[in-house]
Amino acid sequence: MTRNDAEIGVVPTSGAAVITGRTTMRCSGSIGVVAFSAALLVKIASATAHDETKYPDLRGQWTAIGGSVRYVPDKPRGLGQEAPLTPEYQAIFEANLKDMAEGGQGTDPTTWCLSPGMPRVTNGYGEMEFVITPETFHILVFHVFDSRRIFTDGRDFPTDVDPSFLGISIGRWIDTKGDGHYDVLEVETRNMKGPRAFDASGLPLHADNQTIVKERYTFDKNDPDVISNEVTVFDHALTRPWIVTKRYRRSRNPHPWWIEDNCMENNYHIRIQGEPYFLSAEGMIMPAKKGQRPPDLRYFNQPPK
Amino acid sequence: MIGALMVICGGVKAAERAKYPEWKGAWERWIPQVSVVSPSGLRTPGGQPSFDQTKPWARGQEAPLTAEYQKVLEDSIADQASGGQGNNFDRARCMPTGMPHMMTFGPLEFVVTPETTYILIRTQVRRIFTDGRDWPKEIEPSYAGYSIGRWIDEDGDGHYDVLEAETRGFKGPRVYDASGLPLHFDNQSIFKERIYRDKTDPRIIHDEVTVIDHALTRPWTVDKRYVRDSNRHPDWRESSCIEGSDLVAIGKEMYILRADGLLMPAKKDQPPPDLRYFKHDTK
């Protein structure tokens, strides 16, 4: 780590500005002194610190506009999403909806507290926090396993990393207006595993897990409390790339509450031999579907009570 | 002139930012020189990874427990020896580990901003607020607790080198390690930490943790260490407790799922689950 001895005190001859590195300062003095000080500080700062003025100020708590239940927030759930599914995956989806209507969980993996994965986490579950470092754009969410790292350090996609529900995300900042401030973050995510669904209706992605997700986050200085995220999904369950725009709104509460949302807490779903069951309030196993048989207890010596 | 002032102000902001330490990268659990491989394949001083990293887990921690809570530990160990989960039941069913257990495993990532230091640990996030706020009048209890901290420049060189933090506002139950080494069920724990980089070996971060808890006879201080992963692009592995778990909690009982998906007892003579709700539905 380099040291900035000069930041401790810069005393111009006119006695105009003493810059101590603290947050309070006096800015006065001759133009020459000001210019010299500016140049020195810029050099020191650029040598040692992340220039956060180039990045949008995203401090605060963000939530999804339109809620997080549906992938396309402004369309009805389920078939109303009008997902461009292939006939094969449309059939899988409809079978899943039928199972859910009968009390099952269909193809939604988050019932069992598995990560929603990509692209579903872009729905914006819970309260989100965006933290920017030069190397990584962090999206922090306490939901199931939703927190993401989007690497912006110029790396290539690795070839030897195990697939994951969230995949590997690599992004790059863009200054579209040429004003020295980044206003777009483009991201690509690959290397996913499954099963994954677009939302809680179980809208499925392909079992081959060859999904690629591209995102374009737009940060508008004129509307700094809204972020747009244009999400494009390339997946073999789809007949074409599916483009959906998500939007997130910021709360201006200076000390927002970050809820610890624990999936397993108060989760009354269990699965035995691939079958879903419920747990009653007293902790006893119950059928999830009409006519559902109880689990096979052949390995227990004692008869059930 | 305005442009120059903006540059100055931006430079001051950057200079202020430069006072904070650089703790980038992945920080793995420190392992003592004398270690063994645990049944789960991890290197430890003995048993599962422990709160005091220099000592084996469970009784080996020599935790200053009250007599009452020493019994809780012994009962937990006995239950685990017979196939149960003891006082670690909630962890076994993938509830959050919370403090202090969440600080046991790596890799950790420290993300330092002037307002907050984030400690990212697998699926969990700790926020240590350093923006000068007071304790809220009411804290929604959580497993990770609510943390307020302050940065200190101990050596007076104009750079912060120690983060002091206090954490309160818990729910539980919480444990120190997988033996079920218990914290008090009243959840009145307070944690005081001093987090700093080792002055002679910058590959090490220290987290000196003092636990103040009613299950203890005195405050318990431990120096937890983390070692920097030298990989420029660390593997932030997606570690999901529930994935691959063969345990099923039904009420207060934990069972095991066999590879064929059938339920089996975890303990000798464990009764099967009560199926009273299936009486009318079974054929």
Coordinates of C-alpha atoms in Angstrom, one line a residue:
Chain A
M1 CA 0.0 0.0 0.0
T2 CA 1.5 3.4 -1.0
R3 CA 1.6 6.2 1.4
N4 CA 0.6 9.8 0.8
D5 CA 2.9 11.8 2.9
A6 CA 1.9 14.9 1.0
E7 CA -1.7 14.7 2.0
I8 CA -0.8 15.5 5.6
G9 CA -0.2 19.1 4.7
V10 CA 0.1 21.2 1.6
V11 CA 0.8 24.8 2.6
P12 CA 0.6 27.2 -0.3
T13 CA 2.7 30.3 0.0
S14 CA -0.4 32.5 0.0
G15 CA -1.6 30.6 3.1
A16 CA -4.9 30.0 1.3
A17 CA -5.7 26.3 1.7
V18 CA -4.6 23.7 4.1
I19 CA -5.6 20.3 2.9
T20 CA -5.4 17.8 5.7
G21 CA -7.1 14.8 4.1
R22 CA -10.0 15.3 6.5
T23 CA -13.5 15.9 5.3
T24 CA -13.5 19.6 6.2
M25 CA -11.5 22.0 4.2
R26 CA -11.2 25.6 3.2
C27 CA -11.0 26.4 -0.5
S28 CA -9.5 29.8 -1.1
G29 CA -6.4 31.5 -2.4
S30 CA -4.9 32.4 -5.7
I31 CA -5.8 30.6 -8.9
G32 CA -2.2 29.4 -9.3
V33 CA -2.2 27.8 -5.8
V34 CA -5.6 26.3 -6.5
A35 CA -4.4 24.8 -9.8
F36 CA -1.2 23.4 -8.2
S37 CA -3.1 21.9 -5.4
A38 CA -5.7 20.4 -7.7
A39 CA -3.0 18.8 -9.8
L40 CA -1.2 17.4 -6.8
L41 CA -4.3 16.0 -5.3
V42 CA -5.5 14.4 -8.5
K43 CA -2.1 12.8 -8.9
I44 CA -2.0 11.5 -5.4
A45 CA -5.6 10.4 -5.5
S46 CA -5.3 8.6 -8.8
A47 CA -2.2 6.8 -7.6
T48 CA -3.8 5.4 -4.5
A49 CA -7.6 5.6 -4.4
H50 CA -10.5 4.3 -6.3
D51 CA -12.0 7.4 -8.1
E52 CA -15.6 6.9 -7.0
T53 CA -16.7 10.1 -8.7
K54 CA -16.7 8.3 -12.0
Y55 CA -19.3 5.8 -10.8
P56 CA -22.9 6.4 -10.1
D57 CA -23.8 6.9 -6.4
L58 CA -25.9 3.9 -5.6
R59 CA -25.8 4.0 -1.8
G60 CA -29.1 3.1 -0.2
Q61 CA -31.6 0.4 -0.3
W62 CA -33.3 -0.8 -3.6
T63 CA -36.4 -2.8 -4.3
A64 CA -37.9 -4.1 -7.5
I65 CA -40.6 -1.9 -9.1
G66 CA -43.6 -4.1 -9.7
G67 CA -42.5 -6.7 -7.2
S68 CA -40.3 -9.8 -7.6
V69 CA -42.9 -12.5 -8.0
R70 CA -43.1 -12.4 -11.8
Y71 CA -40.3 -12.4 -14.2
V72 CA -42.0 -9.9 -16.4
P73 CA -43.2 -7.6 -13.7
D74 CA -46.1 -6.0 -15.6
K75 CA -47.7 -9.1 -16.9
P76 CA -49.8 -11.7 -15.1
R77 CA -48.2 -14.7 -13.6
G78 CA -47.8 -18.1 -15.2
L79 CA -49.1 -18.3 -18.8
G80 CA -49.7 -14.6 -18.7
Q81 CA -45.9 -14.1 -18.9
E82 CA -46.1 -15.1 -22.6
A83 CA -42.6 -16.6 -22.4
P84 CA -41.4 -17.6 -25.9
L85 CA -41.0 -21.2 -25.0
T86 CA -40.4 -24.1 -27.4
P87 CA -43.3 -26.6 -27.7
E88 CA -41.3 -29.0 -25.5
Y89 CA -40.8 -26.5 -22.7
Q90 CA -44.2 -25.1 -23.0
A91 CA -45.5 -28.6 -22.2
I92 CA -43.1 -28.9 -19.3
F93 CA -44.3 -25.5 -18.0
E94 CA -48.0 -26.5 -18.3
A95 CA -47.4 -29.8 -16.5
N96 CA -45.6 -27.8 -13.8
L97 CA -48.6 -25.5 -13.4
K98 CA -51.0 -28.4 -13.2
D99 CA -48.8 -30.0 -10.5
M100 CA -48.8 -26.7 -8.5
A101 CA -52.6 -26.4 -8.8
E102 CA -52.8 -29.9 -7.2
G103 CA -50.5 -28.9 -4.3
G104 CA -47.1 -29.8 -5.7
Q105 CA -44.2 -27.5 -6.2
G106 CA -43.7 -28.1 -9.9
T107 CA -40.4 -27.0 -11.3
D108 CA -39.7 -24.2 -8.8
P109 CA -36.4 -25.1 -7.0
T110 CA -36.5 -22.3 -4.4
T111 CA -39.2 -24.2 -2.4
W112 CA -36.3 -26.3 -1.2
C113 CA -34.2 -23.2 -0.5
L114 CA -31.9 -23.6 -3.5
S115 CA -30.6 -20.4 -5.1
P116 CA -33.0 -18.8 -7.6
G117 CA -30.0 -18.5 -9.8
M118 CA -29.7 -16.4 -13.0
P119 CA -31.7 -14.8 -14.5
R120 CA -34.3 -15.1 -11.7
V121 CA -32.3 -13.1 -9.1
T122 CA -32.7 -10.1 -11.5
N123 CA -36.4 -10.1 -10.3
G124 CA -35.0 -8.4 -7.2
Y125 CA -36.0 -10.3 -4.2
G126 CA -35.9 -8.6 -0.9
E127 CA -33.8 -5.4 -0.3
M128 CA -30.9 -5.0 -2.6
E129 CA -27.7 -3.1 -2.0
F130 CA -25.2 -2.2 -4.8
V131 CA -21.6 -1.7 -3.7
I132 CA -19.1 -0.6 -6.3
T133 CA -15.4 -1.3 -6.1
P134 CA -13.0 -1.0 -9.1
E135 CA -12.9 -4.7 -9.5
T136 CA -16.4 -5.8 -8.6
F137 CA -20.0 -4.6 -8.7
H138 CA -21.6 -6.3 -5.7
I139 CA -25.3 -6.9 -5.5
L140 CA -26.1 -7.8 -1.9
V141 CA -29.4 -9.5 -1.2
F142 CA -30.3 -11.6 1.8
H143 CA -32.9 -13.9 0.3
V144 CA -31.9 -17.5 -0.5
F145 CA -28.5 -17.3 -2.2
D146 CA -29.0 -14.2 -4.3
S147 CA -25.9 -12.0 -3.7
R148 CA -23.9 -11.6 -6.8
R149 CA -20.4 -10.5 -7.8
I150 CA -20.1 -8.9 -11.2
F151 CA -16.4 -8.7 -12.0
T152 CA -15.4 -5.5 -13.7
D153 CA -11.6 -5.9 -13.6
G154 CA -11.2 -6.9 -17.2
R155 CA -10.9 -10.6 -16.7
D156 CA -11.9 -13.2 -19.2
F157 CA -14.4 -15.9 -18.5
P158 CA -12.6 -18.8 -16.6
T159 CA -12.7 -22.2 -18.2
D160 CA -12.1 -24.3 -15.1
V161 CA -14.7 -23.2 -12.6
D162 CA -17.6 -25.4 -11.5
P163 CA -21.0 -24.3 -12.7
S164 CA -23.2 -22.6 -10.2
F165 CA -26.8 -21.3 -10.0
L166 CA -25.7 -17.7 -10.3
G167 CA -23.0 -18.4 -12.9
I168 CA -20.0 -16.2 -13.5
S169 CA -20.7 -12.6 -14.3
I170 CA -18.3 -10.3 -16.1
G171 CA -19.1 -6.7 -16.7
R172 CA -17.8 -3.5 -18.1
W173 CA -18.6 0.1 -17.3
I174 CA -19.4 2.5 -20.1
D175 CA -19.5 6.3 -20.3
T176 CA -22.0 6.7 -23.1
K177 CA -22.1 10.5 -22.9
G178 CA -18.3 11.0 -22.7
D179 CA -18.7 13.2 -19.6
G180 CA -16.3 11.3 -17.5
H181 CA -19.0 9.4 -15.6
Y182 CA -20.1 5.8 -16.1
D183 CA -23.8 5.5 -16.8
V184 CA -24.1 2.0 -18.2
L185 CA -22.9 -1.3 -16.9
E186 CA -23.0 -4.2 -19.4
V187 CA -22.9 -7.7 -17.9
E188 CA -22.7 -11.2 -19.3
T189 CA -23.3 -14.3 -17.2
R190 CA -22.4 -17.9 -18.1
N191 CA -21.5 -21.2 -16.5
M192 CA -24.8 -21.9 -14.8
K193 CA -26.2 -25.1 -13.3
G194 CA -29.8 -26.1 -12.7
P195 CA -32.5 -26.6 -12.1
R196 CA -33.5 -22.9 -12.6
A197 CA -36.8 -21.2 -13.3
F198 CA -37.6 -17.7 -14.4
D199 CA -39.9 -17.1 -11.4
A200 CA -42.0 -18.8 -8.7
S201 CA -44.5 -20.1 -11.3
G202 CA -41.8 -22.6 -12.3
L203 CA -41.3 -21.1 -15.8
P204 CA -38.4 -23.4 -16.8
L205 CA -35.0 -22.8 -18.4
H206 CA -33.5 -25.6 -20.4
A207 CA -32.1 -28.6 -18.5
D208 CA -28.9 -28.3 -20.6
N209 CA -27.9 -25.2 -18.6
Q210 CA -26.4 -23.5 -21.6
T211 CA -28.1 -20.2 -20.7
I212 CA -26.4 -16.9 -21.4
V213 CA -27.7 -13.8 -19.7
K214 CA -26.9 -10.3 -20.9
E215 CA -27.8 -7.3 -18.8
R216 CA -27.6 -3.6 -19.4
Y217 CA -27.9 -1.5 -16.3
T218 CA -28.7 2.1 -17.0
F219 CA -28.1 4.8 -14.4
D220 CA -29.8 8.0 -15.3
K221 CA -28.3 11.1 -13.5
N222 CA -31.7 12.8 -14.1
D223 CA -33.5 10.1 -12.2
P224 CA -30.9 8.7 -9.8
D225 CA -33.4 6.8 -7.7
V226 CA -34.3 4.4 -10.5
I227 CA -32.1 1.8 -12.2
S228 CA -33.2 0.1 -15.4
N229 CA -31.9 -3.4 -16.1
E230 CA -32.5 -4.7 -19.6
V231 CA -32.1 -8.5 -19.3
T232 CA -31.7 -10.6 -22.4
V233 CA -31.8 -14.4 -21.9
F234 CA -30.4 -16.8 -24.5
D235 CA -31.6 -20.3 -23.7
H236 CA -32.5 -23.5 -25.6
A237 CA -36.0 -23.6 -23.9
L238 CA -36.8 -20.4 -25.8
T239 CA -37.6 -19.8 -29.5
R240 CA -35.7 -16.5 -29.5
P241 CA -33.7 -14.3 -27.1
W242 CA -36.1 -13.0 -24.4
I243 CA -35.7 -9.3 -23.5
V244 CA -37.3 -8.0 -20.4
T245 CA -36.6 -4.7 -18.6
K246 CA -36.5 -4.7 -14.8
R247 CA -36.5 -1.5 -12.8
Y248 CA -35.4 -1.0 -9.2
R249 CA -36.2 2.0 -7.0
R250 CA -34.2 3.5 -4.2
S251 CA -35.4 4.3 -0.7
R252 CA -33.9 7.5 0.6
N253 CA -34.0 6.3 4.2
P254 CA -30.4 7.1 5.4
H255 CA -30.5 4.1 7.8
P256 CA -32.6 1.4 6.0
W257 CA -33.3 -1.8 7.8
W258 CA -31.6 -4.8 6.1
I259 CA -34.0 -7.7 6.8
E260 CA -32.3 -11.1 7.4
D261 CA -34.6 -13.2 5.2
N262 CA -33.9 -16.9 6.1
C263 CA -35.4 -19.3 3.6
M264 CA -35.3 -22.3 6.0
E265 CA -36.9 -20.3 8.8
N266 CA -40.7 -21.0 8.7
N267 CA -40.3 -23.2 5.6
Y268 CA -42.9 -25.9 5.9
H269 CA -41.9 -27.8 2.8
I270 CA -40.0 -31.0 2.8
R271 CA -39.3 -33.6 0.2
I272 CA -39.0 -37.4 0.7
Q273 CA -38.4 -39.7 -2.2
G274 CA -38.9 -36.8 -4.6
E275 CA -42.4 -36.2 -3.2
P276 CA -43.3 -32.8 -1.6
Y277 CA -44.9 -32.8 1.8
F278 CA -46.0 -30.2 4.3
L279 CA -45.1 -29.8 7.9
S280 CA -48.0 -28.8 10.2
A281 CA -47.6 -26.1 12.8
E282 CA -46.9 -28.8 15.3
G283 CA -44.1 -30.2 13.1
M284 CA -46.0 -33.2 11.8
I285 CA -45.8 -34.4 8.2
M286 CA -48.9 -33.8 6.1
P287 CA -49.9 -34.5 2.5
A288 CA -49.4 -31.7 0.0
K289 CA -51.8 -33.2 -2.5
K290 CA -55.2 -34.8 -2.3
G291 CA -54.8 -38.6 -2.0
Q292 CA -51.1 -38.4 -1.5
R293 CA -49.6 -41.5 0.1
P294 CA -47.5 -41.2 3.2
P295 CA -43.7 -41.7 2.9
D296 CA -42.4 -45.2 2.9
L297 CA -41.2 -46.0 6.4
R298 CA -39.8 -49.5 5.8
Y299 CA -36.5 -48.6 7.5
F300 CA -38.1 -47.9 10.8
N301 CA -38.4 -50.8 13.2
Q302 CA -41.3 -49.4 15.3
P303 CA -44.8 -49.0 14.0
P304 CA -46.0 -45.4 13.5
K305 CA -47.9 -44.0 16.4
Chain B
M1 CA -11.9 28.1 -11.2
I2 CA -15.1 26.1 -10.6
G3 CA -13.6 23.2 -12.5
A4 CA -10.4 23.4 -10.5
L5 CA -12.4 23.4 -7.2
M6 CA -14.4 20.4 -8.3
V7 CA -11.1 18.6 -9.1
I8 CA -9.9 19.6 -5.6
C9 CA -13.0 18.5 -3.9
G10 CA -12.9 15.2 -5.8
G11 CA -9.3 14.8 -4.9
V12 CA -10.0 15.4 -1.3
K13 CA -12.8 12.8 -1.4
A14 CA -10.3 10.4 -3.0
A15 CA -7.7 11.3 -0.5
E16 CA -10.2 10.7 2.3
R17 CA -11.0 7.3 0.7
A18 CA -7.3 6.4 0.6
K19 CA -7.1 6.5 4.4
Y20 CA -9.0 3.2 4.6
P21 CA -7.0 0.0 4.5
E22 CA -6.8 -2.3 1.5
W23 CA -8.2 -5.6 2.5
K24 CA -9.1 -6.9 -0.9
G25 CA -9.1 -10.5 -1.9
A26 CA -10.3 -13.8 -0.4
W27 CA -9.4 -14.5 3.2
E28 CA -9.4 -18.2 4.2
R29 CA -9.6 -19.7 7.7
W30 CA -6.2 -19.9 9.4
I31 CA -5.0 -23.4 10.2
P32 CA -2.4 -24.0 13.0
Q33 CA 0.8 -25.8 12.1
V34 CA -0.3 -28.9 14.1
S35 CA -3.5 -30.0 12.5
V36 CA -5.5 -33.1 11.6
V37 CA -7.9 -33.9 8.8
S38 CA -11.5 -33.9 10.2
P39 CA -14.1 -36.5 9.0
S40 CA -15.4 -33.8 6.7
G41 CA -12.0 -33.4 5.1
L42 CA -11.1 -30.1 6.6
R43 CA -7.8 -29.4 8.3
T44 CA -8.3 -28.4 11.9
P45 CA -6.7 -28.6 15.3
G46 CA -9.2 -31.4 16.0
G47 CA -12.8 -32.1 15.0
Q48 CA -14.7 -29.5 13.0
P49 CA -13.4 -25.9 12.5
S50 CA -13.5 -24.1 15.8
F51 CA -14.1 -20.7 17.4
D52 CA -10.6 -20.6 19.0
Q53 CA -8.7 -21.8 15.9
T54 CA -5.7 -22.9 18.0
K55 CA -7.7 -25.6 19.9
P56 CA -9.9 -28.5 18.9
W57 CA -13.6 -28.0 18.8
A58 CA -16.2 -28.8 21.5
R59 CA -14.6 -29.6 24.9
G60 CA -11.2 -28.8 23.4
Q61 CA -12.2 -25.1 23.2
E62 CA -12.1 -25.0 27.0
A63 CA -14.8 -22.4 26.8
P64 CA -15.5 -20.7 30.2
L65 CA -19.1 -22.0 30.4
T66 CA -21.3 -21.8 33.4
A67 CA -22.1 -25.2 34.9
E68 CA -25.6 -25.0 33.3
Y69 CA -24.2 -24.5 29.9
Q70 CA -21.4 -26.9 30.3
K71 CA -24.3 -29.5 30.7
V72 CA -25.9 -28.2 27.5
L73 CA -22.6 -28.9 25.7
E74 CA -22.2 -32.3 27.2
D75 CA -25.8 -33.2 26.3
S76 CA -25.2 -32.0 22.8
I77 CA -22.1 -34.1 22.5
A78 CA -23.9 -37.2 23.8
D79 CA -26.8 -36.7 21.4
Q80 CA -24.4 -36.3 18.5
A81 CA -22.6 -39.5 19.5
S82 CA -25.9 -41.4 19.3
G83 CA -26.7 -40.0 15.8
G84 CA -28.5 -36.8 16.7
Q85 CA -27.5 -33.2 16.0
G86 CA -27.6 -32.0 19.6
N87 CA -27.5 -28.3 20.1
N88 CA -26.5 -27.9 16.4
F89 CA -29.9 -29.0 15.2
D90 CA -30.8 -25.7 13.6
R91 CA -27.4 -25.5 11.7
A92 CA -28.0 -29.1 10.5
R93 CA -31.3 -28.0 8.9
C94 CA -29.5 -25.1 7.2
M95 CA -30.6 -22.2 9.4
P96 CA -28.1 -19.3 9.3
T97 CA -25.1 -19.8 11.5
G98 CA -25.0 -16.2 12.7
M99 CA -22.4 -14.9 15.1
P100 CA -19.9 -16.1 16.0
H101 CA -20.1 -19.3 13.9
M102 CA -20.4 -17.5 10.6
M103 CA -16.9 -16.2 11.1
T104 CA -15.5 -19.7 11.2
F105 CA -15.5 -20.6 7.5
G106 CA -13.9 -18.9 4.5
P107 CA -13.4 -17.5 2.2
L108 CA -14.3 -14.1 3.6
E109 CA -14.3 -10.9 1.6
F110 CA -14.0 -7.5 3.2
V111 CA -15.4 -4.6 1.2
V112 CA -14.5 -1.3 2.9
T113 CA -16.4 1.9 2.3
P114 CA -16.5 4.9 4.5
E115 CA -20.0 4.2 5.7
T116 CA -19.9 0.5 6.0
T117 CA -17.5 -2.4 6.1
Y118 CA -19.1 -5.5 4.6
I119 CA -17.9 -9.0 5.4
L120 CA -19.2 -11.4 2.8
I121 CA -19.1 -15.0 3.9
R122 CA -20.6 -17.4 1.5
T123 CA -24.4 -16.8 1.6
Q124 CA -24.2 -14.4 4.6
V125 CA -23.4 -10.7 4.8
R126 CA -22.3 -8.8 7.8
R127 CA -22.6 -5.0 7.7
I128 CA -20.5 -3.0 10.2
F129 CA -21.8 0.5 10.1
T130 CA -19.0 3.1 10.4
D131 CA -21.0 6.2 9.6
G132 CA -21.2 7.4 13.2
R133 CA -24.8 6.3 13.8
D134 CA -26.1 5.6 17.3
W135 CA -27.6 2.3 18.3
P136 CA -31.2 2.1 17.1
K137 CA -33.8 2.2 19.8
E138 CA -35.2 -1.1 18.6
I139 CA -33.2 -3.7 16.8
E140 CA -35.0 -6.4 14.8
P141 CA -33.2 -9.5 16.1
S142 CA -31.1 -11.5 13.6
Y143 CA -28.6 -14.3 13.6
A144 CA -25.9 -11.9 12.4
G145 CA -26.8 -9.2 14.8
Y146 CA -26.5 -5.4 14.3
S147 CA -22.9 -4.1 14.1
I148 CA -21.6 -0.6 14.7
G149 CA -17.9 0.1 14.2
R150 CA -15.3 2.8 14.1
W151 CA -12.0 3.1 12.4
I152 CA -8.9 3.9 14.4
D153 CA -5.5 5.1 13.2
E154 CA -3.5 3.4 15.9
D155 CA 0.0 4.3 14.7
G156 CA -0.9 7.9 13.8
D157 CA 0.3 7.7 10.2
G158 CA -2.9 9.2 8.8
H159 CA -4.3 5.8 7.8
Y160 CA -6.9 3.7 9.5
D161 CA -5.6 0.3 10.5
V162 CA -8.0 -1.1 13.1
L163 CA -11.7 -1.6 12.9
E164 CA -13.4 -1.8 16.2
A165 CA -16.9 -3.2 16.1
E166 CA -19.7 -4.1 18.6
T167 CA -22.5 -6.4 17.7
R168 CA -25.8 -6.8 19.5
G169 CA -29.4 -7.7 18.7
F170 CA -29.5 -11.4 18.2
K171 CA -31.9 -14.2 17.8
G172 CA -31.0 -17.8 18.2
P173 CA -30.1 -20.4 19.1
R174 CA -26.5 -19.9 18.0
V175 CA -23.4 -21.9 18.6
Y176 CA -19.7 -21.5 18.5
D177 CA -19.0 -24.7 16.5
A178 CA -20.8 -27.7 15.1
S179 CA -20.5 -29.6 18.4
G180 CA -23.3 -27.3 19.5
L181 CA -21.0 -25.4 21.9
P182 CA -23.8 -23.0 23.1
L183 CA -24.4 -19.4 23.6
H184 CA -27.1 -18.5 26.1
F185 CA -30.6 -19.0 24.9
D186 CA -31.5 -15.5 26.1
N187 CA -29.7 -14.1 23.0
Q188 CA -28.2 -11.2 25.0
S189 CA -24.8 -11.8 23.5
I190 CA -22.5 -8.8 22.8
F191 CA -19.5 -9.2 20.6
K192 CA -16.6 -6.8 20.6
E193 CA -14.1 -7.1 17.8
R194 CA -10.8 -5.5 16.7
I195 CA -10.1 -6.3 13.1
Y196 CA -6.7 -5.4 11.7
R197 CA -4.0 -6.6 9.4
D198 CA -1.0 -8.3 11.0
K199 CA 1.8 -5.8 11.2
T200 CA 4.6 -8.2 10.4
D201 CA 2.7 -10.5 8.0
P202 CA 0.3 -8.7 5.7
R203 CA -1.1 -12.0 4.5
I204 CA -2.9 -12.3 7.8
I205 CA -6.0 -10.4 9.2
H206 CA -6.8 -10.7 12.8
D207 CA -10.2 -10.6 14.3
E208 CA -9.9 -10.4 18.0
V209 CA -13.3 -11.3 19.3
T210 CA -14.5 -10.8 22.8
V211 CA -17.8 -12.6 23.6
I212 CA -19.9 -11.3 26.5
D213 CA -22.6 -13.8 27.1
H214 CA -24.6 -15.2 30.0
A215 CA -23.5 -18.7 29.2
L216 CA -20.0 -17.7 30.1
T217 CA -18.4 -17.2 33.5
R218 CA -16.4 -14.3 32.1
P219 CA -15.8 -12.5 28.8
W220 CA -14.1 -14.8 26.4
T221 CA -11.5 -13.4 24.0
V222 CA -10.1 -15.2 21.0
D223 CA -7.8 -14.1 18.2
K224 CA -9.2 -15.4 15.0
R225 CA -7.0 -15.2 12.0
Y226 CA -7.6 -15.3 8.2
V227 CA -5.0 -15.9 5.6
R228 CA -5.1 -14.2 2.2
D229 CA -5.6 -16.4 -0.8
S230 CA -2.8 -15.6 -3.2
N231 CA -5.0 -16.3 -6.2
R232 CA -5.6 -13.1 -8.1
H233 CA -9.0 -14.3 -9.0
P234 CA -10.2 -16.3 -6.0
D235 CA -12.8 -19.0 -6.4
W236 CA -15.9 -17.6 -4.6
R237 CA -17.5 -21.0 -4.4
E238 CA -21.2 -21.1 -4.3
S239 CA -21.7 -23.2 -1.1
S240 CA -25.3 -24.2 -0.4
C241 CA -26.0 -26.0 2.8
I242 CA -29.2 -27.5 1.6
E243 CA -27.8 -28.9 -1.6
G244 CA -26.6 -32.4 -1.1
S245 CA -27.8 -32.5 2.5
D246 CA -29.3 -35.9 3.4
L247 CA -30.9 -34.6 6.6
V248 CA -34.6 -34.0 6.9
A249 CA -36.1 -32.2 10.0
I250 CA -39.6 -33.2 10.9
G251 CA -40.6 -31.3 14.0
K252 CA -37.9 -31.8 16.6
E253 CA -36.6 -34.9 15.0
M254 CA -33.8 -35.2 12.4
Y255 CA -33.9 -38.1 10.0
I256 CA -31.7 -39.2 7.2
L257 CA -32.6 -39.5 3.5
R258 CA -31.0 -42.5 1.9
A259 CA -29.6 -42.4 -1.6
D260 CA -32.9 -43.9 -2.9
G261 CA -34.8 -41.1 -1.3
L262 CA -36.4 -43.2 1.5
L263 CA -36.4 -42.0 5.0
M264 CA -34.4 -43.8 7.7
P265 CA -33.7 -43.2 11.3
A266 CA -30.7 -41.2 12.4
K267 CA -30.5 -42.8 15.8
K268 CA -31.0 -46.3 17.2
D269 CA -34.6 -47.0 17.9
Q270 CA -35.7 -43.5 16.7
P271 CA -39.4 -43.6 16.2
P272 CA -40.8 -42.9 12.7
P273 CA -42.6 -39.6 12.0
D274 CA -46.2 -39.4 13.2
L275 CA -48.4 -40.0 10.2
R276 CA -51.7 -39.1 11.8
Y277 CA -52.6 -36.6 9.0
F278 CA -52.5 -39.4 6.4
K279 CA -55.1 -41.6 8.0
H280 CA -57.9 -40.4 5.8
D281 CA -55.9 -40.2 2.6
T282 CA -54.0 -43.5 2.6
K283 CA -55.5 -46.2 0.4

